[in-house]
């Protein structure tokens, strides 16, 4: 049995992070809804639109968790593979979304052949990976030339006053709310730390470029609490 109070640190060791998500999996989606005041549902729709989920599109959803986002892409007609390293999350996902294909593994070393998918997406998971640069390169590897990447991640509010208020919320209200709805409130201390230490919108854009993606652009949601980055895989150079 997984123990409670299983808290990861900013070292982001894969085993620690996976164990933490195993523990919070049963109440994870409810906790997300409460902690974001329902905004997570608005953000999810925006990601689906950015991904342009549609019939015939093959999508790899990295850090898919219980498959909530994956299910929305599948509902739009896409063929989705939900990929996550938490056994607990995948177990919950299979119960809630038996129509989806779940695969367990490490985003830094994905068990997929080169150029297997049309698009790849990751929501609120990139900052939990020990080496996000390696994960971005792996995502590039498994996507077909011309294919797209969509990253949705917590980011930096653009207005200074709002940024200050948001930081206060992360340190006070969020832990209190997590104590009411989460199966392991201490895990959400890591959430605050990981958000505050994560690169801002422009820095993440440079990380994506450095991993080999091109045409990087981003859009702020809710004043920059969350940002969606889009990019594409370069087409092969003529003559090569």
Short mmCIF file of N, CA and C in Angstrom, two decimals, residues 50 149-153 155-156 158 200-206 208 215-221 223-224 226-231:
data_model
loop_
_atom_site.label_atom_id
_atom_site.label_comp_id
_atom_site.label_asym_id
_atom_site.label_seq_id
_atom_site.Cartn_x
_atom_site.Cartn_y
_atom_site.Cartn_z
N UNK A 50 -6.09 24.31 -29.31
CA UNK A 50 -4.73 24.56 -29.80
C UNK A 50 -4.16 23.32 -30.48
N UNK A 149 3.66 20.24 -31.34
CA UNK A 149 3.75 20.11 -29.89
C UNK A 149 2.86 21.17 -29.26
N UNK A 150 2.10 20.77 -28.24
CA UNK A 150 1.32 21.71 -27.44
C UNK A 150 1.63 21.46 -25.98
N UNK A 151 2.16 22.47 -25.31
CA UNK A 151 2.50 22.38 -23.89
C UNK A 151 1.62 23.35 -23.13
N UNK A 152 0.90 22.83 -22.14
CA UNK A 152 0.14 23.68 -21.23
C UNK A 152 0.79 23.54 -19.85
N UNK A 153 1.20 24.66 -19.28
CA UNK A 153 1.92 24.59 -18.01
C UNK A 153 1.66 25.84 -17.18
N UNK A 155 2.54 29.09 -15.26
CA UNK A 155 3.55 30.03 -15.71
C UNK A 155 3.60 31.24 -14.78
N UNK A 156 3.97 32.40 -15.32
CA UNK A 156 4.20 33.60 -14.52
C UNK A 156 3.19 34.68 -14.87
N UNK A 158 1.56 38.07 -15.71
CA UNK A 158 2.28 39.16 -16.35
C UNK A 158 2.13 40.50 -15.63
N UNK A 200 9.65 31.21 -16.82
CA UNK A 200 8.51 31.97 -17.31
C UNK A 200 8.25 31.64 -18.78
N UNK A 201 7.30 32.33 -19.36
CA UNK A 201 6.85 32.02 -20.71
C UNK A 201 7.96 32.08 -21.74
N UNK A 202 8.75 33.14 -21.71
CA UNK A 202 9.81 33.28 -22.71
C UNK A 202 10.92 32.26 -22.50
N UNK A 203 11.27 32.00 -21.26
CA UNK A 203 12.31 31.01 -20.97
C UNK A 203 11.88 29.63 -21.46
N UNK A 204 10.63 29.27 -21.22
CA UNK A 204 10.15 27.97 -21.68
C UNK A 204 10.16 27.93 -23.21
N UNK A 205 9.80 29.03 -23.84
CA UNK A 205 9.87 29.08 -25.30
C UNK A 205 11.28 28.81 -25.82
N UNK A 206 12.29 29.34 -25.14
CA UNK A 206 13.68 29.09 -25.53
C UNK A 206 14.06 27.63 -25.29
N UNK A 208 12.09 25.09 -25.53
CA UNK A 208 11.47 24.32 -26.61
C UNK A 208 12.27 24.47 -27.90
N UNK A 215 9.07 27.34 -34.82
CA UNK A 215 7.81 28.09 -34.88
C UNK A 215 7.12 28.14 -33.51
N UNK A 216 7.91 28.43 -32.49
CA UNK A 216 7.39 28.43 -31.12
C UNK A 216 6.60 29.71 -30.87
N UNK A 217 5.42 29.56 -30.31
CA UNK A 217 4.58 30.68 -29.92
C UNK A 217 3.86 30.31 -28.63
N UNK A 218 3.41 31.33 -27.91
CA UNK A 218 2.67 31.02 -26.69
C UNK A 218 1.52 31.98 -26.49
N UNK A 219 0.57 31.53 -25.67
CA UNK A 219 -0.62 32.30 -25.34
C UNK A 219 -0.84 32.21 -23.84
N UNK A 220 -1.03 33.36 -23.19
CA UNK A 220 -1.31 33.39 -21.76
C UNK A 220 -2.78 33.14 -21.50
N UNK A 221 -3.06 32.38 -20.47
CA UNK A 221 -4.42 32.16 -20.00
C UNK A 221 -4.54 32.69 -18.57
N UNK A 223 -4.37 35.63 -17.26
CA UNK A 223 -3.35 36.58 -16.86
C UNK A 223 -1.95 36.02 -16.75
N UNK A 224 -1.74 34.82 -17.27
CA UNK A 224 -0.41 34.21 -17.22
C UNK A 224 -0.26 33.17 -16.13
N UNK A 226 -1.40 30.35 -16.36
CA UNK A 226 -1.10 29.23 -17.24
C UNK A 226 -0.72 29.79 -18.61
N UNK A 227 0.17 29.11 -19.30
CA UNK A 227 0.50 29.48 -20.67
C UNK A 227 0.49 28.24 -21.55
N UNK A 228 0.03 28.42 -22.77
CA UNK A 228 0.04 27.36 -23.76
C UNK A 228 1.11 27.69 -24.80
N UNK A 229 2.08 26.79 -24.96
CA UNK A 229 3.10 26.94 -25.99
C UNK A 229 2.83 25.95 -27.13
N UNK A 230 2.94 26.44 -28.35
CA UNK A 230 2.82 25.59 -29.52
C UNK A 230 4.11 25.65 -30.32
N UNK A 231 4.44 24.55 -30.97
CA UNK A 231 5.63 24.49 -31.80
C UNK A 231 5.44 23.38 -32.83
#
